[in-house]
mmCIF file of C-alpha atoms in Angstrom:
data_model
loop_
_atom_site.group_PDB
_atom_site.id
_atom_site.type_symbol
_atom_site.label_atom_id
_atom_site.label_comp_id
_atom_site.label_asym_id
_atom_site.label_seq_id
_atom_site.Cartn_x
_atom_site.Cartn_y
_atom_site.Cartn_z
ATOM 1 C CA MET T 1 -39.410 -44.777 -41.216
ATOM 2 C CA SER T 2 -36.449 -44.263 -43.666
ATOM 3 C CA ILE T 3 -36.618 -40.372 -42.894
ATOM 4 C CA PHE T 4 -36.741 -40.861 -38.999
ATOM 5 C CA PHE T 5 -33.547 -42.649 -39.654
ATOM 6 C CA THR T 6 -31.989 -40.272 -41.587
ATOM 7 C CA VAL T 7 -32.697 -37.482 -39.132
ATOM 8 C CA LYS T 8 -31.617 -39.500 -36.676
ATOM 9 C CA LYS T 9 -28.379 -40.319 -37.929
ATOM 10 C CA GLN T 10 -27.528 -36.925 -38.996
ATOM 11 C CA LEU T 11 -28.497 -35.712 -35.477
ATOM 12 C CA LEU T 12 -26.179 -38.296 -34.041
ATOM 13 C CA LEU T 13 -23.505 -37.250 -36.590
ATOM 14 C CA SER T 14 -23.990 -33.679 -35.396
ATOM 15 C CA PHE T 15 -23.855 -34.378 -32.053
ATOM 16 C CA THR T 16 -20.534 -36.046 -32.748
ATOM 17 C CA LEU T 17 -19.214 -33.213 -34.330
ATOM 18 C CA PHE T 18 -19.963 -31.089 -31.736
ATOM 19 C CA SER T 19 -18.728 -33.384 -29.187
ATOM 20 C CA LEU T 20 -15.198 -33.472 -31.080
ATOM 21 C CA ALA T 21 -15.416 -29.819 -31.228
ATOM 22 C CA LEU T 22 -15.525 -29.779 -27.894
ATOM 23 C CA THR T 23 -12.804 -32.324 -27.077
ATOM 24 C CA ALA T 24 -10.600 -30.493 -29.520
ATOM 25 C CA GLN T 25 -11.061 -26.950 -27.483
ATOM 26 C CA ILE T 26 -9.760 -28.504 -24.150
ATOM 27 C CA PRO T 27 -5.615 -28.225 -24.721
ATOM 28 C CA ASP T 28 -6.814 -24.469 -25.308
ATOM 29 C CA SER T 29 -8.926 -24.199 -22.255
ATOM 30 C CA ILE T 30 -6.076 -25.573 -20.292
ATOM 31 C CA LYS T 31 -3.745 -23.346 -21.596
ATOM 32 C CA THR T 32 -6.188 -20.099 -20.661
ATOM 33 C CA SER T 33 -6.067 -21.292 -17.177
ATOM 34 C CA SER T 34 -2.522 -21.783 -16.772
ATOM 35 C CA GLU T 35 -2.450 -18.003 -17.875
ATOM 36 C CA ASP T 36 -4.841 -17.211 -14.890
ATOM 37 C CA LEU T 37 -2.481 -18.896 -12.437
ATOM 38 C CA VAL T 38 -0.217 -16.010 -12.911
ATOM 39 C CA LYS T 39 -1.229 -14.138 -9.414
ATOM 40 C CA TYR T 40 -2.216 -10.007 -9.376
ATOM 41 C CA PRO T 41 -0.946 -7.698 -8.087
ATOM 42 C CA GLN T 42 2.285 -8.116 -9.136
ATOM 43 C CA LEU T 43 4.200 -5.424 -7.629
ATOM 44 C CA GLN T 44 7.372 -3.107 -8.868
ATOM 45 C CA ILE T 45 9.619 -0.551 -6.553
ATOM 46 C CA LYS T 46 11.565 2.002 -8.229
ATOM 47 C CA GLY T 47 13.575 4.957 -6.793
ATOM 48 C CA LEU T 48 15.887 7.515 -7.702
ATOM 49 C CA PHE T 49 18.255 10.089 -6.043
ATOM 50 C CA GLN T 50 19.578 12.864 -7.291
ATOM 51 C CA ALA T 51 21.379 15.927 -5.587
ATOM 52 C CA ARG T 52 23.618 18.552 -6.574
ATOM 53 C CA TYR T 53 26.144 21.281 -5.683
ATOM 54 C CA LEU T 54 26.239 24.533 -6.911
ATOM 55 C CA VAL T 55 28.638 27.852 -7.186
ATOM 56 C CA GLY T 56 26.880 30.841 -8.831
ATOM 57 C CA THR T 57 30.055 32.606 -10.417
ATOM 58 C CA SER T 58 28.282 35.983 -11.354
ATOM 59 C CA LYS T 59 28.336 38.898 -9.114
ATOM 60 C CA ASP T 60 25.406 39.495 -7.145
ATOM 61 C CA VAL T 61 23.489 36.733 -8.516
ATOM 62 C CA ASP T 62 22.348 33.969 -6.578
ATOM 63 C CA VAL T 63 22.341 30.276 -7.267
ATOM 64 C CA ASN T 64 18.515 30.463 -8.588
ATOM 65 C CA GLY T 65 19.326 33.190 -11.011
ATOM 66 C CA LEU T 66 18.224 36.095 -9.023
ATOM 67 C CA HIS T 67 20.091 39.247 -8.965
ATOM 68 C CA HIS T 68 20.608 41.386 -5.773
ATOM 69 C CA SER T 69 21.532 44.874 -6.482
ATOM 70 C CA ASP T 70 22.440 44.947 -2.460
ATOM 71 C CA GLY T 71 24.792 41.959 -2.648
ATOM 72 C CA SER T 72 22.769 39.791 -0.646
ATOM 73 C CA GLY T 73 22.102 36.027 -1.742
ATOM 74 C CA THR T 74 23.567 32.895 -1.489
ATOM 75 C CA ASN T 75 25.945 31.631 -4.066
ATOM 76 C CA ASN T 76 27.005 28.613 -3.424
ATOM 77 C CA ASN T 77 24.480 25.792 -1.997
ATOM 78 C CA PHE T 78 24.020 21.835 -1.427
ATOM 79 C CA MET T 79 20.229 20.658 -3.134
ATOM 80 C CA LEU T 80 18.512 17.500 -2.614
ATOM 81 C CA LYS T 81 16.577 17.369 -6.036
ATOM 82 C CA TYR T 82 14.942 14.133 -6.004
ATOM 83 C CA MET T 83 14.301 11.419 -3.774
ATOM 84 C CA ARG T 84 11.737 9.618 -5.870
ATOM 85 C CA ILE T 85 9.734 6.240 -4.934
ATOM 86 C CA GLN T 86 7.422 4.839 -7.646
ATOM 87 C CA VAL T 87 5.345 1.891 -7.318
ATOM 88 C CA ARG T 88 3.513 0.424 -10.153
ATOM 89 C CA ALA T 89 1.034 -2.521 -9.570
ATOM 90 C CA GLN T 90 0.170 -4.784 -12.449
ATOM 91 C CA ILE T 91 -3.541 -6.181 -11.271
ATOM 92 C CA SER T 92 -4.294 -7.701 -14.071
ATOM 93 C CA LYS T 93 -2.965 -9.051 -17.549
ATOM 94 C CA ARG T 94 -3.939 -5.428 -19.041
ATOM 95 C CA THR T 95 -4.466 -2.948 -16.136
ATOM 96 C CA GLU T 96 -1.319 -1.249 -14.076
ATOM 97 C CA VAL T 97 -1.848 1.597 -11.294
ATOM 98 C CA VAL T 98 1.440 3.765 -10.960
ATOM 99 C CA ALA T 99 1.955 6.068 -8.389
ATOM 100 C CA LEU T 100 5.011 8.470 -8.051
ATOM 101 C CA ALA T 101 6.030 10.764 -5.152
ATOM 102 C CA ASN T 102 9.152 12.715 -4.805
ATOM 103 C CA LEU T 103 9.595 12.936 -0.997
ATOM 104 C CA ALA T 104 12.679 15.816 -1.708
ATOM 105 C CA ASP T 105 9.598 18.292 -2.136
ATOM 106 C CA PHE T 106 8.630 17.888 1.330
ATOM 107 C CA LYS T 107 11.170 20.821 2.189
ATOM 108 C CA ASN T 108 8.933 23.143 0.115
ATOM 109 C CA ASP T 109 5.122 23.679 0.810
ATOM 110 C CA PRO T 110 3.716 19.779 -0.150
ATOM 111 C CA LYS T 111 0.271 20.824 -0.791
ATOM 112 C CA SER T 112 0.804 20.813 -4.320
ATOM 113 C CA ARG T 113 3.711 19.017 -4.715
ATOM 114 C CA VAL T 114 5.192 15.685 -3.757
ATOM 115 C CA LEU T 115 2.691 13.449 -5.644
ATOM 116 C CA GLU T 116 3.565 13.444 -9.253
ATOM 117 C CA ASN T 117 2.100 10.439 -10.891
ATOM 118 C CA ALA T 118 -1.086 8.714 -9.799
ATOM 119 C CA TYR T 119 -3.053 7.005 -12.784
ATOM 120 C CA LEU T 120 -4.518 4.048 -14.013
ATOM 121 C CA LYS T 121 -3.741 2.472 -17.572
ATOM 122 C CA TYR T 122 -5.767 -0.149 -19.699
ATOM 123 C CA THR T 123 -4.088 -1.361 -22.560
ATOM 124 C CA PHE T 124 -6.325 -2.826 -25.223
ATOM 125 C CA ASN T 125 -3.307 -3.943 -27.198
ATOM 126 C CA SER T 126 -0.420 -1.975 -28.686
ATOM 127 C CA LYS T 127 -2.695 -0.109 -30.738
ATOM 128 C CA LEU T 128 -4.813 1.619 -28.069
ATOM 129 C CA ALA T 129 -4.001 2.234 -24.195
ATOM 130 C CA LEU T 130 -5.899 4.488 -22.083
ATOM 131 C CA THR T 131 -4.367 6.358 -18.916
ATOM 132 C CA VAL T 132 -6.613 8.289 -16.333
ATOM 133 C CA GLY T 133 -5.322 10.201 -13.289
ATOM 134 C CA GLN T 134 -2.188 12.279 -12.751
ATOM 135 C CA PHE T 135 0.217 12.185 -15.851
ATOM 136 C CA ARG T 136 2.761 13.587 -17.979
ATOM 137 C CA PRO T 137 0.551 13.701 -21.281
ATOM 138 C CA TRP T 138 3.184 13.807 -24.502
ATOM 139 C CA PHE T 139 3.496 17.105 -25.997
ATOM 140 C CA GLY T 140 6.892 17.097 -27.156
ATOM 141 C CA LEU T 141 9.924 14.931 -26.934
ATOM 142 C CA GLU T 142 11.017 15.764 -23.383
ATOM 143 C CA GLU T 143 7.425 14.034 -21.840
ATOM 144 C CA THR T 144 8.708 10.608 -23.470
ATOM 145 C CA TYR T 145 11.466 10.245 -20.742
ATOM 146 C CA PRO T 146 12.334 10.113 -17.045
ATOM 147 C CA ILE T 147 14.403 13.058 -15.480
ATOM 148 C CA ASP T 148 16.674 10.027 -14.537
ATOM 149 C CA ILE T 149 18.368 9.158 -17.828
ATOM 150 C CA ILE T 150 18.229 13.204 -19.369
ATOM 151 C CA LYS T 151 21.312 14.060 -21.075
ATOM 152 C CA SER T 152 21.903 17.398 -19.398
ATOM 153 C CA LEU T 153 21.480 18.886 -16.460
ATOM 154 C CA ASP T 154 17.992 19.275 -16.215
ATOM 155 C CA TRP T 155 14.619 20.131 -18.251
ATOM 156 C CA SER T 156 14.710 22.328 -20.809
ATOM 157 C CA ASN T 157 13.568 26.025 -20.096
ATOM 158 C CA GLN T 158 10.771 25.559 -22.531
ATOM 159 C CA TYR T 159 9.156 22.278 -20.831
ATOM 160 C CA THR T 160 9.542 24.151 -17.587
ATOM 161 C CA GLU T 161 7.396 26.974 -18.903
ATOM 162 C CA PHE T 162 5.066 24.971 -21.263
ATOM 163 C CA GLY T 163 4.339 23.065 -17.689
ATOM 164 C CA LYS T 164 3.315 26.106 -15.948
ATOM 165 C CA LEU T 165 0.678 26.992 -19.300
ATOM 166 C CA GLY T 166 -0.755 22.873 -18.851
ATOM 167 C CA TRP T 167 0.347 21.102 -21.864
ATOM 168 C CA THR T 168 3.655 19.746 -20.055
ATOM 169 C CA SER T 169 4.571 18.147 -17.184
ATOM 170 C CA PHE T 170 2.091 16.724 -14.530
ATOM 171 C CA GLN T 171 -1.254 17.109 -15.426
ATOM 172 C CA ILE T 172 -4.971 15.834 -14.221
ATOM 173 C CA GLY T 173 -7.325 13.925 -17.057
ATOM 174 C CA MET T 174 -7.011 11.075 -19.780
ATOM 175 C CA SER T 175 -5.154 10.068 -22.580
ATOM 176 C CA ALA T 176 -4.926 7.583 -25.305
ATOM 177 C CA THR T 177 -1.974 6.053 -26.886
ATOM 178 C CA GLY T 178 -0.722 3.724 -29.108
ATOM 179 C CA GLN T 179 1.263 2.793 -31.927
ATOM 180 C CA THR T 180 1.417 0.907 -35.230
ATOM 181 C CA GLN T 181 2.740 0.952 -39.000
ATOM 182 C CA LEU T 182 1.841 3.299 -41.601
ATOM 183 C CA GLY T 183 3.298 1.111 -44.529
ATOM 184 C CA THR T 184 6.829 0.651 -43.573
ATOM 185 C CA VAL T 185 6.696 4.129 -41.532
ATOM 186 C CA PRO T 186 6.628 3.346 -37.613
ATOM 187 C CA PHE T 187 3.954 5.420 -35.960
ATOM 188 C CA GLN T 188 2.973 6.407 -32.410
ATOM 189 C CA TYR T 189 0.259 8.669 -31.102
ATOM 190 C CA ALA T 190 -1.485 10.688 -28.118
ATOM 191 C CA ILE T 191 -4.082 12.319 -27.485
ATOM 192 C CA SER T 192 -4.626 13.779 -24.262
ATOM 193 C CA ILE T 193 -7.275 15.673 -22.208
ATOM 194 C CA VAL T 194 -6.406 17.774 -19.088
ATOM 195 C CA ASN T 195 -7.438 19.934 -16.772
ATOM 196 C CA GLY T 196 -4.867 22.297 -17.469
ATOM 197 C CA ASN T 197 -3.679 23.562 -14.123
ATOM 198 C CA GLY T 198 -1.047 21.799 -12.714
ATOM 199 C CA LYS T 199 -0.678 18.692 -10.481
ATOM 200 C CA ASN T 200 -2.365 18.097 -7.128
ATOM 201 C CA GLN T 201 -5.517 20.630 -7.308
ATOM 202 C CA VAL T 202 -8.476 19.840 -5.955
ATOM 203 C CA ASN T 203 -10.594 21.143 -9.013
ATOM 204 C CA ASP T 204 -9.830 22.602 -12.365
ATOM 205 C CA ASN T 205 -9.924 26.551 -11.754
ATOM 206 C CA ASN T 206 -12.433 26.842 -14.943
ATOM 207 C CA ASP T 207 -14.398 25.053 -17.187
ATOM 208 C CA GLY T 208 -12.032 24.835 -19.875
ATOM 209 C CA LYS T 209 -9.867 21.998 -20.631
ATOM 210 C CA HIS T 210 -6.477 21.344 -22.713
ATOM 211 C CA TYR T 211 -7.123 18.898 -25.632
ATOM 212 C CA SER T 212 -3.476 18.143 -27.393
ATOM 213 C CA THR T 213 -2.129 15.597 -29.641
ATOM 214 C CA ARG T 214 1.527 13.855 -30.462
ATOM 215 C CA LEU T 215 2.305 11.925 -33.718
ATOM 216 C CA VAL T 216 5.623 10.498 -34.321
ATOM 217 C CA PHE T 217 7.164 9.263 -37.452
ATOM 218 C CA GLY T 218 10.125 6.954 -37.630
ATOM 219 C CA LEU T 219 11.556 7.819 -40.714
ATOM 220 C CA ALA T 220 14.998 6.151 -40.862
ATOM 221 C CA LYS T 221 15.353 3.117 -38.875
ATOM 222 C CA LYS T 222 19.156 3.092 -39.143
ATOM 223 C CA TYR T 223 19.701 6.374 -37.813
ATOM 224 C CA ASN T 224 16.986 5.923 -35.310
ATOM 225 C CA PHE T 225 15.320 8.914 -36.858
ATOM 226 C CA ASN T 226 11.864 10.306 -35.394
ATOM 227 C CA VAL T 227 10.178 13.263 -36.243
ATOM 228 C CA GLY T 228 7.213 14.391 -33.979
ATOM 229 C CA LEU T 229 4.436 16.881 -34.409
ATOM 230 C CA ASN T 230 2.273 18.304 -31.432
ATOM 231 C CA GLY T 231 -0.458 20.577 -31.694
ATOM 232 C CA GLY T 232 -3.414 21.793 -29.014
ATOM 233 C CA VAL T 233 -6.214 24.186 -28.165
ATOM 234 C CA GLY T 234 -7.843 24.708 -25.309
ATOM 235 C CA ASP T 235 -10.247 26.824 -23.029
ATOM 236 C CA VAL T 236 -9.338 29.403 -20.343
ATOM 237 C CA PHE T 237 -11.933 31.777 -18.376
ATOM 238 C CA GLY T 238 -13.565 31.566 -21.528
ATOM 239 C CA LYS T 239 -10.608 32.435 -23.701
ATOM 240 C CA LYS T 240 -9.175 30.687 -26.468
ATOM 241 C CA ILE T 241 -5.712 29.442 -26.354
ATOM 242 C CA TYR T 242 -3.371 27.051 -28.640
ATOM 243 C CA ALA T 243 -0.057 25.379 -28.517
ATOM 244 C CA VAL T 244 1.972 23.650 -31.793
ATOM 245 C CA GLY T 245 5.430 22.235 -31.618
ATOM 246 C CA PHE T 246 7.780 19.805 -33.439
ATOM 247 C CA ASP T 247 10.565 17.589 -32.597
ATOM 248 C CA LEU T 248 13.667 15.489 -34.229
ATOM 249 C CA SER T 249 15.715 13.031 -32.909
ATOM 250 C CA SER T 250 18.509 10.894 -33.880
ATOM 251 C CA LEU T 251 20.462 8.203 -32.052
ATOM 252 C CA ILE T 252 23.856 7.168 -34.240
ATOM 253 C CA ASN T 253 25.871 4.361 -33.391
ATOM 254 C CA PHE T 254 29.127 4.412 -35.064
ATOM 255 C CA ASP T 255 30.533 1.357 -33.466
ATOM 256 C CA SER T 256 30.091 -1.139 -30.300
ATOM 257 C CA LYS T 257 31.465 1.889 -28.342
ATOM 258 C CA TRP T 258 30.893 5.574 -29.830
ATOM 259 C CA SER T 259 27.364 6.509 -30.442
ATOM 260 C CA LEU T 260 25.731 10.328 -31.311
ATOM 261 C CA ASP T 261 22.425 11.431 -29.723
ATOM 262 C CA MET T 262 20.952 14.768 -31.329
ATOM 263 C CA GLN T 263 17.580 16.414 -30.044
ATOM 264 C CA LEU T 264 15.715 19.366 -31.512
ATOM 265 C CA GLU T 265 12.622 20.815 -30.526
ATOM 266 C CA GLY T 266 10.601 23.768 -31.050
ATOM 267 C CA LYS T 267 7.312 25.182 -29.367
ATOM 268 C CA GLN T 268 5.000 28.373 -29.757
ATOM 269 C CA ALA T 269 1.720 29.155 -27.402
ATOM 270 C CA THR T 270 -0.464 31.640 -25.696
ATOM 271 C CA ASN T 271 0.767 32.788 -22.579
ATOM 272 C CA HIS T 272 -2.087 32.572 -21.055
ATOM 273 C CA PRO T 273 -1.041 33.277 -17.009
ATOM 274 C CA LEU T 274 0.789 36.529 -18.109
ATOM 275 C CA TYR T 275 -2.269 37.529 -20.156
ATOM 276 C CA PHE T 276 -4.736 36.853 -16.713
ATOM 277 C CA ALA T 277 -1.712 38.880 -15.003
ATOM 278 C CA VAL T 278 -2.501 41.925 -16.744
ATOM 279 C CA ALA T 279 -5.287 44.069 -15.030
ATOM 280 C CA PRO T 280 -8.837 43.591 -17.498
ATOM 281 C CA GLU T 281 -9.271 47.003 -18.114
ATOM 282 C CA LEU T 282 -5.563 47.140 -19.442
ATOM 283 C CA ARG T 283 -5.240 43.773 -21.489
ATOM 284 C CA PRO T 284 -6.122 43.230 -25.255
ATOM 285 C CA SER T 285 -9.338 41.054 -25.640
ATOM 286 C CA ASN T 286 -7.020 38.484 -27.578
ATOM 287 C CA PRO T 287 -5.129 36.350 -25.469
ATOM 288 C CA ASP T 288 -2.365 35.621 -28.696
ATOM 289 C CA GLU T 289 -0.959 39.120 -27.709
ATOM 290 C CA TYR T 290 0.735 37.113 -25.393
ATOM 291 C CA LEU T 291 2.896 34.459 -26.879
ATOM 292 C CA ILE T 292 5.482 32.358 -25.739
ATOM 293 C CA ARG T 293 8.178 30.812 -28.335
ATOM 294 C CA GLY T 294 11.022 28.993 -27.453
ATOM 295 C CA ALA T 295 13.720 26.170 -28.952
ATOM 296 C CA TYR T 296 16.521 23.936 -27.891
ATOM 297 C CA PHE T 297 18.845 21.614 -29.100
ATOM 298 C CA LEU T 298 20.911 19.155 -27.313
ATOM 299 C CA PRO T 299 23.389 16.955 -28.992
ATOM 300 C CA ASN T 300 25.276 13.875 -26.656
ATOM 301 C CA VAL T 301 28.368 12.304 -27.075
ATOM 302 C CA ARG T 302 29.047 8.595 -25.405
ATOM 303 C CA TYR T 303 31.461 6.281 -25.262
ATOM 304 C CA GLU T 304 30.850 2.868 -23.579
ATOM 305 C CA ILE T 305 33.831 1.533 -21.517
ATOM 306 C CA ASN T 306 32.201 -1.520 -19.971
ATOM 307 C CA HIS T 307 34.660 -1.335 -17.113
ATOM 308 C CA LYS T 308 33.609 -2.906 -13.880
ATOM 309 C CA ASN T 309 33.814 0.568 -11.721
ATOM 310 C CA LEU T 310 33.296 2.665 -14.904
ATOM 311 C CA SER T 311 30.435 2.116 -17.603
ATOM 312 C CA ALA T 312 30.548 5.082 -19.981
ATOM 313 C CA PHE T 313 31.470 8.769 -20.283
ATOM 314 C CA GLU T 314 28.897 10.919 -21.878
ATOM 315 C CA LEU T 315 29.635 14.636 -23.029
ATOM 316 C CA SER T 316 26.777 17.114 -24.206
ATOM 317 C CA CYS T 317 26.231 20.444 -24.652
ATOM 318 C CA ARG T 318 22.661 22.058 -24.692
ATOM 319 C CA TYR T 319 21.731 25.345 -26.657
ATOM 320 C CA GLU T 320 18.586 26.995 -25.618
ATOM 321 C CA TYR T 321 16.302 30.140 -26.809
ATOM 322 C CA LEU T 322 13.185 31.014 -25.567
ATOM 323 C CA ASP T 323 11.187 34.141 -25.232
ATOM 324 C CA THR T 324 8.194 34.403 -22.711
ATOM 325 C CA ASN T 325 6.348 37.137 -24.415
ATOM 326 C CA PHE T 326 7.914 37.551 -27.895
ATOM 327 C CA ARG T 327 5.072 40.225 -29.606
ATOM 328 C CA LEU T 328 4.839 42.718 -26.802
ATOM 329 C CA ASN T 329 7.881 42.638 -24.185
ATOM 330 C CA SER T 330 10.521 40.585 -25.865
ATOM 331 C CA ASN T 331 13.358 39.733 -23.796
ATOM 332 C CA PRO T 332 14.919 36.669 -25.323
ATOM 333 C CA ARG T 333 17.068 34.280 -22.977
ATOM 334 C CA GLN T 334 19.801 32.314 -24.042
ATOM 335 C CA THR T 335 21.022 29.375 -22.246
ATOM 336 C CA ILE T 336 24.196 27.092 -22.488
ATOM 337 C CA THR T 337 24.665 24.212 -20.857
ATOM 338 C CA PRO T 338 27.741 21.785 -21.065
ATOM 339 C CA MET T 339 27.975 19.124 -19.353
ATOM 340 C CA PHE T 340 30.358 15.985 -18.628
ATOM 341 C CA GLY T 341 29.102 12.810 -17.135
ATOM 342 C CA MET T 342 30.122 9.640 -15.422
ATOM 343 C CA GLU T 343 28.304 6.732 -15.829
ATOM 344 C CA PHE T 344 29.265 4.052 -13.116
ATOM 345 C CA LEU T 345 26.256 1.790 -13.294
ATOM 346 C CA LYS T 346 24.058 0.606 -16.329
ATOM 347 C CA ASN T 347 21.208 2.489 -17.558
ATOM 348 C CA TYR T 348 22.272 5.575 -15.479
ATOM 349 C CA GLY T 349 22.304 3.575 -12.380
ATOM 350 C CA ALA T 350 24.597 5.631 -10.914
ATOM 351 C CA ARG T 351 26.686 8.651 -12.118
ATOM 352 C CA ILE T 352 28.344 11.898 -11.664
ATOM 353 C CA GLN T 353 27.883 15.110 -14.214
ATOM 354 C CA LEU T 354 30.042 17.984 -14.001
ATOM 355 C CA GLY T 355 29.091 21.282 -15.851
ATOM 356 C CA MET T 356 28.149 25.015 -16.442
ATOM 357 C CA GLN T 357 24.904 26.972 -16.822
ATOM 358 C CA PHE T 358 25.654 30.258 -18.880
ATOM 359 C CA ASP T 359 22.429 32.365 -19.229
ATOM 360 C CA ARG T 360 22.399 35.604 -21.433
ATOM 361 C CA TYR T 361 19.407 38.368 -21.571
ATOM 362 C CA LYS T 362 18.989 40.798 -24.570
ATOM 363 C CA HIS T 363 17.784 43.030 -21.707
ATOM 364 C CA GLN T 364 19.100 42.541 -18.028
ATOM 365 C CA VAL T 365 16.884 43.796 -15.330
ATOM 366 C CA GLU T 366 17.742 44.187 -11.551
ATOM 367 C CA ASN T 367 16.336 42.384 -8.785
ATOM 368 C CA THR T 368 14.770 40.052 -10.642
ATOM 369 C CA SER T 369 15.558 36.360 -12.588
ATOM 370 C CA GLN T 370 16.257 38.332 -15.948
ATOM 371 C CA TYR T 371 20.145 38.728 -15.686
ATOM 372 C CA ASN T 372 22.851 37.255 -16.841
ATOM 373 C CA ASN T 373 24.411 34.707 -14.782
ATOM 374 C CA ASN T 374 27.115 31.521 -15.058
ATOM 375 C CA LEU T 375 26.754 28.846 -12.556
ATOM 376 C CA PHE T 376 28.940 25.649 -11.832
ATOM 377 C CA ILE T 377 27.173 22.592 -11.051
ATOM 378 C CA VAL T 378 28.179 18.801 -9.294
ATOM 379 C CA GLN T 379 25.450 16.494 -9.899
ATOM 380 C CA VAL T 380 25.261 13.162 -8.540
ATOM 381 C CA GLN T 381 22.292 10.686 -8.965
ATOM 382 C CA SER T 382 21.450 6.725 -8.182
ATOM 383 C CA ARG T 383 18.291 4.967 -9.626
ATOM 384 C CA PHE T 384 17.337 1.715 -7.771
#
């Protein structure tokens, strides 16, 4: 009998403790419920307007850099570069869907243009997020920020060419990104798998894929000094291709008004579009006979004014070197782009830029874009 009461007391004690445990968790349950009261989806709409006026100052070279031996061609032009609309829908605490379209691309054939970003991103935590759809895979420094906060006139020539190769710009596929600490060193990474044949394509044009990774190490917090390493391999129509790159960036704040932003980047890759453009009976078996190599250096000085009608001045000068076929038919292009900018609203909300673009080739080729030219630019933009 005593054993029965002992067991009964133990059961009663266990039930009491269990009830207390449930009671103790009630506040947490209430807290969770309050978080669930957040209404989804949460929509955010952003936009960018960017236009420019161009004047070519080189004889017989038009505003697009194309030489005309007959003297034809347009040497000045008003141009609408971007009229972007972005919609971001936060559909749950961890899930977002983003769509970005450039309406200015309707002036061209819109079939493979206009739609730029179209992806779903699921964030597990700061160390891991998965992105699926059409997006810009991280393969270099320029892929980590949008066009509207660029420190120069436009993307570098290197970025444009690597977009044609399928490593940068907008691609279709999936990516894993995240950030953490390696001891005392901040660390970011990105691993991407994409079709590699550009945006808005119905299908991949072959069974191969581009596999790439980016690693970023924060080495000096005082100077915001970061080192990025990029590498990738792929398969195009049964041929192996590769790409490698590195980049350095730093932001030095001298005081509350003066700052210096510096970027240095270099890349090398198989130029497989050039390789496959050669007749099969004439091209070598190894596509690495066709290699592209490029680098640029971009310093930008900024002075904060914080006047009610003028926020800041910026002065930059980018130097670029690009050779699209340095092994077989080398003709390097060197570009210098000095720019002066005035920011009227914070965070580049409104700004005007004035500048020049000087292009020089080792060998000039008539009636092609491989011809020396000078271009004067006035650019205005507004973010909203």
